[in-house]
Amino acid sequence: MTERVAVNGVELAWHEQGKGTPGQPTLILCHGYSGSSHDFSLHTDALAQTRRVVTLDQRGHGHSTRTGDLDSYTIEQLAADLIAFIEAVGQGPVDLLGHSMGGRVALSAVLARPDLVNSLVLMDTSAWSFRQPDEAIATMVADFINRFDPARGVPTNFSIPGPEDVLIAAAVPAAWLAEKDEIFAGMDAYALKALGTELLAEGVASVRPRLAEVTCPTTVLVGSRDHPLVDQA
């Protein structure tokens, strides 16, 4: 069942599974750019066997509020949303996993409010750059995002085909992929533009100099061929 909570002028959609034991931290899963809570749905049943698991749709994504306003979409705004979300539904300090953009959001959140996070998992993410190491690809992506007009809606050709597509298709149910595509088509095009610009075109502000301030237990997960993230991990 989808639940909703009001934070910072928007409503975030979220899901809860499992109960856990008294004193055990809630596990919150924070998705990446253009994703949603659906990204974790093949794994939450197993995780929720032993604990309370919460997934959320960040603003502009999934079933959360679409503001239609470029200025309302920044990494720091998403971090403020995540902080308010943890305060509202976390039930105490949480174990927090952030994937890709969600990892960068989680880093900002834990740096601002370390009291809210018991432990941190950074999954295929970066503290300073999401730009492709190949300058030609990085330029092509930046040019596409800069030309993209959100008033025309979400583009159908947003992603760049890659060798991982075959692996993904073989590993997940077709219905899951179809639902993921449907959810993506419904996201706020203004979020796609603004956050894509910050992450991939102009470059998100680095928090690399502040990493030593993260004192909670932290796990870093990254694919062995996932450049540039594996180079930074």
C-alpha atoms as a printed R data frame, in Angstrom:
    type eleno elety resid chain resno      x       y       z
1   ATOM     1    CA   MET     A     1  0.000   0.000   0.000
2   ATOM     2    CA   THR     A     2  1.289   3.457  -0.935
3   ATOM     3    CA   GLU     A     3  1.340   5.980   1.886
4   ATOM     4    CA   ARG     A     4  1.972   9.725   1.658
5   ATOM     5    CA   VAL     A     5  3.672  12.221   3.953
6   ATOM     6    CA   ALA     A     6  3.881  16.014   3.622
7   ATOM     7    CA   VAL     A     7  7.386  17.533   3.751
8   ATOM     8    CA   ASN     A     8  8.634  20.938   2.606
9   ATOM     9    CA   GLY     A     9  5.555  21.798   0.570
10  ATOM    10    CA   VAL     A    10  5.278  18.481  -1.302
11  ATOM    11    CA   GLU     A    11  3.911  15.010  -0.605
12  ATOM    12    CA   LEU     A    12  6.279  12.054  -0.796
13  ATOM    13    CA   ALA     A    13  4.865   8.636  -1.622
14  ATOM    14    CA   TRP     A    14  6.358   5.799   0.405
15  ATOM    15    CA   HIS     A    15  5.977   2.112   1.203
16  ATOM    16    CA   GLU     A    16  6.571   0.120   4.383
17  ATOM    17    CA   GLN     A    17  7.252  -3.601   4.765
18  ATOM    18    CA   GLY     A    18  8.198  -5.727   7.760
19  ATOM    19    CA   LYS     A    19  8.231  -4.904  11.447
20  ATOM    20    CA   GLY     A    20 11.623  -5.901  12.793
21  ATOM    21    CA   THR     A    21 12.348  -6.121  16.489
22  ATOM    22    CA   PRO     A    22 12.287  -3.385  19.140
23  ATOM    23    CA   GLY     A    23 15.415  -1.257  18.922
24  ATOM    24    CA   GLN     A    24 16.313  -2.405  15.422
25  ATOM    25    CA   PRO     A    25 16.742   0.548  13.055
26  ATOM    26    CA   THR     A    26 14.432   0.995  10.084
27  ATOM    27    CA   LEU     A    27 16.158   0.503   6.729
28  ATOM    28    CA   ILE     A    28 15.366   3.335   4.298
29  ATOM    29    CA   LEU     A    29 16.137   2.865   0.594
30  ATOM    30    CA   CYS     A    30 16.619   6.052  -1.453
31  ATOM    31    CA   HIS     A    31 16.523   5.673  -5.252
32  ATOM    32    CA   GLY     A    32 18.533   7.397  -7.966
33  ATOM    33    CA   TYR     A    33 17.957   9.941 -10.722
34  ATOM    34    CA   SER     A    34 14.826   9.219 -12.794
35  ATOM    35    CA   GLY     A    35 14.096   6.155 -10.641
36  ATOM    36    CA   SER     A    36 11.544   5.421  -7.925
37  ATOM    37    CA   SER     A    37 10.849   3.131  -4.999
38  ATOM    38    CA   HIS     A    38  9.920   0.513  -7.606
39  ATOM    39    CA   ASP     A    39 13.650   0.085  -8.300
40  ATOM    40    CA   PHE     A    40 13.986  -1.832  -5.009
41  ATOM    41    CA   SER     A    41 10.754  -3.828  -5.235
42  ATOM    42    CA   LEU     A    42 12.383  -7.135  -6.228
43  ATOM    43    CA   HIS     A    43 14.419  -7.106  -3.005
44  ATOM    44    CA   THR     A    44 12.232  -5.586  -0.306
45  ATOM    45    CA   ASP     A    45 10.326  -8.803   0.480
46  ATOM    46    CA   ALA     A    46 13.569 -10.552   1.440
47  ATOM    47    CA   LEU     A    47 14.894  -7.569   3.391
48  ATOM    48    CA   ALA     A    48 11.610  -7.195   5.262
49  ATOM    49    CA   GLN     A    49 11.746 -10.758   6.603
50  ATOM    50    CA   THR     A    50 13.881  -9.546   9.485
51  ATOM    51    CA   ARG     A    51 13.326  -5.794   9.721
52  ATOM    52    CA   ARG     A    52 11.202  -2.762   8.882
53  ATOM    53    CA   VAL     A    53 12.000  -1.554   5.360
54  ATOM    54    CA   VAL     A    54 10.857   1.786   3.944
55  ATOM    55    CA   THR     A    55 11.165   3.014   0.361
56  ATOM    56    CA   LEU     A    56 10.245   6.469  -0.867
57  ATOM    57    CA   ASP     A    57  9.715   8.325  -4.128
58  ATOM    58    CA   GLN     A    58 11.719  11.543  -4.113
59  ATOM    59    CA   ARG     A    59  9.907  14.711  -5.227
60  ATOM    60    CA   GLY     A    60  9.166  14.684  -8.939
61  ATOM    61    CA   HIS     A    61  9.716  10.927  -9.116
62  ATOM    62    CA   GLY     A    62  7.354   7.979  -8.927
63  ATOM    63    CA   HIS     A    63  4.063   8.895  -7.272
64  ATOM    64    CA   SER     A    64  5.330  11.902  -5.309
65  ATOM    65    CA   THR     A    65  4.415  15.533  -6.006
66  ATOM    66    CA   ARG     A    66  5.425  16.929  -9.380
67  ATOM    67    CA   THR     A    67  5.975  20.656  -8.891
68  ATOM    68    CA   GLY     A    68  6.528  21.644 -12.531
69  ATOM    69    CA   ASP     A    69  9.162  24.115 -11.297
70  ATOM    70    CA   LEU     A    70 12.865  23.844 -12.131
71  ATOM    71    CA   ASP     A    71 13.929  25.790  -9.054
72  ATOM    72    CA   SER     A    72 12.279  23.290  -6.702
73  ATOM    73    CA   TYR     A    73 14.606  20.488  -7.820
74  ATOM    74    CA   THR     A    74 18.123  20.536  -6.373
75  ATOM    75    CA   ILE     A    75 20.192  17.920  -4.569
76  ATOM    76    CA   GLU     A    76 20.121  20.011  -1.422
77  ATOM    77    CA   GLN     A    77 16.323  20.288  -1.594
78  ATOM    78    CA   LEU     A    78 16.060  16.513  -1.962
79  ATOM    79    CA   ALA     A    79 18.374  16.149   1.040
80  ATOM    80    CA   ALA     A    80 16.145  18.466   3.060
81  ATOM    81    CA   ASP     A    81 13.167  16.343   2.004
82  ATOM    82    CA   LEU     A    82 14.969  13.172   3.078
83  ATOM    83    CA   ILE     A    83 15.803  14.660   6.478
84  ATOM    84    CA   ALA     A    84 12.167  15.647   7.026
85  ATOM    85    CA   PHE     A    85 11.041  12.219   5.801
86  ATOM    86    CA   ILE     A    86 13.322  10.388   8.253
87  ATOM    87    CA   GLU     A    87 12.061  12.594  11.071
88  ATOM    88    CA   ALA     A    88  8.454  11.798  10.102
89  ATOM    89    CA   VAL     A    89  8.581   8.033   9.504
90  ATOM    90    CA   GLY     A    90 12.021   6.769  10.560
91  ATOM    91    CA   GLN     A    91 11.116   5.869  14.149
92  ATOM    92    CA   GLY     A    92 14.574   6.859  15.358
93  ATOM    93    CA   PRO     A    93 18.012   6.805  13.701
94  ATOM    94    CA   VAL     A    94 17.846   4.705  10.528
95  ATOM    95    CA   ASP     A    95 20.062   2.542   8.385
96  ATOM    96    CA   LEU     A    96 20.123   4.506   5.129
97  ATOM    97    CA   LEU     A    97 20.936   3.223   1.643
98  ATOM    98    CA   GLY     A    98 21.297   5.689  -1.218
99  ATOM    99    CA   HIS     A    99 21.662   4.556  -4.822
100 ATOM   100    CA   SER     A   100 23.312   6.788  -7.459
101 ATOM   101    CA   MET     A   101 21.748  10.262  -7.052
102 ATOM   102    CA   GLY     A   102 20.108   8.926  -3.888
103 ATOM   103    CA   GLY     A   103 23.575   8.276  -2.493
104 ATOM   104    CA   ARG     A   104 24.560  11.892  -3.047
105 ATOM   105    CA   VAL     A   105 21.297  12.972  -1.403
106 ATOM   106    CA   ALA     A   106 22.000  10.622   1.515
107 ATOM   107    CA   LEU     A   107 25.499  12.073   1.943
108 ATOM   108    CA   SER     A   108 24.108  15.593   2.218
109 ATOM   109    CA   ALA     A   109 21.503  14.370   4.690
110 ATOM   110    CA   VAL     A   110 23.964  12.576   6.970
111 ATOM   111    CA   LEU     A   111 26.393  15.508   6.864
112 ATOM   112    CA   ALA     A   112 23.598  17.865   7.915
113 ATOM   113    CA   ARG     A   113 21.931  15.563  10.468
114 ATOM   114    CA   PRO     A   114 24.246  12.758  11.588
115 ATOM   115    CA   ASP     A   115 21.929  12.112  14.528
116 ATOM   116    CA   LEU     A   116 19.315  10.683  12.151
117 ATOM   117    CA   VAL     A   117 21.516   7.989  10.580
118 ATOM   118    CA   ASN     A   118 22.687   4.838  12.365
119 ATOM   119    CA   SER     A   119 24.589   3.468   9.376
120 ATOM   120    CA   LEU     A   120 25.026   4.377   5.714
121 ATOM   121    CA   VAL     A   121 25.235   2.361   2.488
122 ATOM   122    CA   LEU     A   122 26.483   4.220  -0.588
123 ATOM   123    CA   MET     A   123 25.588   2.261  -3.730
124 ATOM   124    CA   ASP     A   124 26.966   3.222  -7.151
125 ATOM   125    CA   THR     A   125 27.256   6.871  -6.252
126 ATOM   126    CA   SER     A   126 29.691   9.758  -5.943
127 ATOM   127    CA   ALA     A   127 30.633  12.508  -3.523
128 ATOM   128    CA   TRP     A   128 31.797  14.786  -6.326
129 ATOM   129    CA   SER     A   129 31.041  13.897  -9.971
130 ATOM   130    CA   PHE     A   130 28.595  11.845 -12.031
131 ATOM   131    CA   ARG     A   131 29.987  12.941 -15.395
132 ATOM   132    CA   GLN     A   132 31.181  10.223 -17.769
133 ATOM   133    CA   PRO     A   133 35.002   9.948 -17.985
134 ATOM   134    CA   ASP     A   134 34.761   9.842 -21.785
135 ATOM   135    CA   GLU     A   135 34.647  13.540 -22.681
136 ATOM   136    CA   ALA     A   136 32.746  12.936 -25.926
137 ATOM   137    CA   ILE     A   137 29.969  11.067 -24.078
138 ATOM   138    CA   ALA     A   138 29.939  13.618 -21.255
139 ATOM   139    CA   THR     A   139 29.557  16.449 -23.787
140 ATOM   140    CA   MET     A   140 26.804  14.608 -25.648
141 ATOM   141    CA   VAL     A   141 24.862  14.016 -22.416
142 ATOM   142    CA   ALA     A   142 25.294  17.628 -21.292
143 ATOM   143    CA   ASP     A   143 24.198  18.951 -24.702
144 ATOM   144    CA   PHE     A   144 21.095  16.748 -24.628
145 ATOM   145    CA   ILE     A   145 20.101  17.916 -21.155
146 ATOM   146    CA   ASN     A   146 20.756  21.568 -21.993
147 ATOM   147    CA   ARG     A   147 18.561  21.341 -25.118
148 ATOM   148    CA   PHE     A   148 15.823  19.364 -23.399
149 ATOM   149    CA   ASP     A   149 12.599  21.372 -22.996
150 ATOM   150    CA   PRO     A   150 10.613  20.046 -20.001
151 ATOM   151    CA   ALA     A   151  7.465  21.759 -21.267
152 ATOM   152    CA   ARG     A   152  7.307  19.007 -23.891
153 ATOM   153    CA   GLY     A   153  7.174  16.273 -21.248
154 ATOM   154    CA   VAL     A   154  9.429  13.309 -20.531
155 ATOM   155    CA   PRO     A   155 11.345  12.158 -23.636
156 ATOM   156    CA   THR     A   156 11.010   8.567 -24.804
157 ATOM   157    CA   ASN     A   157 14.691   8.339 -25.806
158 ATOM   158    CA   PHE     A   158 16.280   9.601 -22.594
159 ATOM   159    CA   SER     A   159 18.618   6.720 -21.757
160 ATOM   160    CA   ILE     A   160 21.732   5.721 -23.701
161 ATOM   161    CA   PRO     A   161 21.632   2.020 -24.671
162 ATOM   162    CA   GLY     A   162 24.448  -0.004 -23.127
163 ATOM   163    CA   PRO     A   163 25.668  -3.595 -22.732
164 ATOM   164    CA   GLU     A   164 24.034  -3.779 -19.302
165 ATOM   165    CA   ASP     A   165 20.582  -3.603 -20.902
166 ATOM   166    CA   VAL     A   166 20.816  -7.247 -22.004
167 ATOM   167    CA   LEU     A   167 21.942  -8.337 -18.534
168 ATOM   168    CA   ILE     A   168 19.115  -6.416 -16.872
169 ATOM   169    CA   ALA     A   169 16.486  -7.838 -19.215
170 ATOM   170    CA   ALA     A   170 17.701 -11.366 -18.498
171 ATOM   171    CA   ALA     A   171 17.723 -10.860 -14.730
172 ATOM   172    CA   VAL     A   172 14.353  -9.222 -14.055
173 ATOM   173    CA   PRO     A   173 10.729 -10.011 -15.011
174 ATOM   174    CA   ALA     A   174  9.411  -8.305 -18.133
175 ATOM   175    CA   ALA     A   175  6.448  -6.985 -16.134
176 ATOM   176    CA   TRP     A   176  8.834  -5.297 -13.697
177 ATOM   177    CA   LEU     A   177 10.625  -3.551 -16.561
178 ATOM   178    CA   ALA     A   178  7.333  -2.474 -18.117
179 ATOM   179    CA   GLU     A   179  6.174  -0.969 -14.817
180 ATOM   180    CA   LYS     A   180  9.508   0.822 -14.402
181 ATOM   181    CA   ASP     A   181  9.105   2.360 -17.872
182 ATOM   182    CA   GLU     A   182  5.540   3.405 -17.054
183 ATOM   183    CA   ILE     A   183  6.613   5.067 -13.796
184 ATOM   184    CA   PHE     A   184  9.446   6.902 -15.569
185 ATOM   185    CA   ALA     A   185  7.049   8.218 -18.208
186 ATOM   186    CA   GLY     A   186  4.982   9.793 -15.426
187 ATOM   187    CA   MET     A   187  7.794  11.622 -13.626
188 ATOM   188    CA   ASP     A   188  8.101  15.402 -13.645
189 ATOM   189    CA   ALA     A   189 10.042  16.488 -16.740
190 ATOM   190    CA   TYR     A   190 11.160  19.550 -14.776
191 ATOM   191    CA   ALA     A   191 12.869  17.264 -12.244
192 ATOM   192    CA   LEU     A   192 14.525  15.398 -15.107
193 ATOM   193    CA   LYS     A   193 15.864  18.672 -16.511
194 ATOM   194    CA   ALA     A   194 16.943  20.386 -13.286
195 ATOM   195    CA   LEU     A   195 18.551  17.399 -11.582
196 ATOM   196    CA   GLY     A   196 20.114  16.183 -14.827
197 ATOM   197    CA   THR     A   197 21.673  19.610 -15.272
198 ATOM   198    CA   GLU     A   198 23.034  19.600 -11.735
199 ATOM   199    CA   LEU     A   199 24.353  16.046 -11.842
200 ATOM   200    CA   LEU     A   200 25.467  15.560 -15.430
201 ATOM   201    CA   ALA     A   201 25.729  18.867 -17.259
202 ATOM   202    CA   GLU     A   202 27.095  21.424 -14.819
203 ATOM   203    CA   GLY     A   203 28.289  19.003 -12.156
204 ATOM   204    CA   VAL     A   204 26.966  18.629  -8.634
205 ATOM   205    CA   ALA     A   205 28.766  20.448  -5.816
206 ATOM   206    CA   SER     A   206 31.483  18.267  -4.306
207 ATOM   207    CA   VAL     A   207 31.299  17.092  -0.705
208 ATOM   208    CA   ARG     A   208 34.542  15.145  -1.033
209 ATOM   209    CA   PRO     A   209 36.404  17.404   1.449
210 ATOM   210    CA   ARG     A   210 33.741  16.616   4.068
211 ATOM   211    CA   LEU     A   211 33.769  12.814   3.842
212 ATOM   212    CA   ALA     A   212 35.796  12.503   7.050
213 ATOM   213    CA   GLU     A   213 32.819  14.033   8.876
214 ATOM   214    CA   VAL     A   214 30.800  10.884   8.149
215 ATOM   215    CA   THR     A   215 31.456   8.909  11.310
216 ATOM   216    CA   CYS     A   216 28.679   6.303  11.248
217 ATOM   217    CA   PRO     A   217 29.484   2.801   9.922
218 ATOM   218    CA   THR     A   218 29.511   3.106   6.132
219 ATOM   219    CA   THR     A   219 29.497   0.517   3.345
220 ATOM   220    CA   VAL     A   220 30.438   1.430  -0.223
221 ATOM   221    CA   LEU     A   221 29.070  -0.756  -3.035
222 ATOM   222    CA   VAL     A   222 29.965  -0.268  -6.695
223 ATOM   223    CA   GLY     A   223 29.981  -2.281  -9.911
224 ATOM   224    CA   SER     A   224 33.469  -3.252 -11.066
225 ATOM   225    CA   ARG     A   225 32.850  -1.700 -14.504
226 ATOM   226    CA   ASP     A   226 30.630   1.173 -13.423
227 ATOM   227    CA   HIS     A   227 32.761   4.118 -14.448
228 ATOM   228    CA   PRO     A   228 33.248   6.826 -13.244
229 ATOM   229    CA   LEU     A   229 31.769   5.661  -9.926
230 ATOM   230    CA   VAL     A   230 34.105   2.704  -9.374
231 ATOM   231    CA   ASP     A   231 37.075   5.047  -9.881
232 ATOM   232    CA   GLN     A   232 35.822   7.238  -7.033
233 ATOM   233    CA   ALA     A   233 34.541   4.533  -4.670
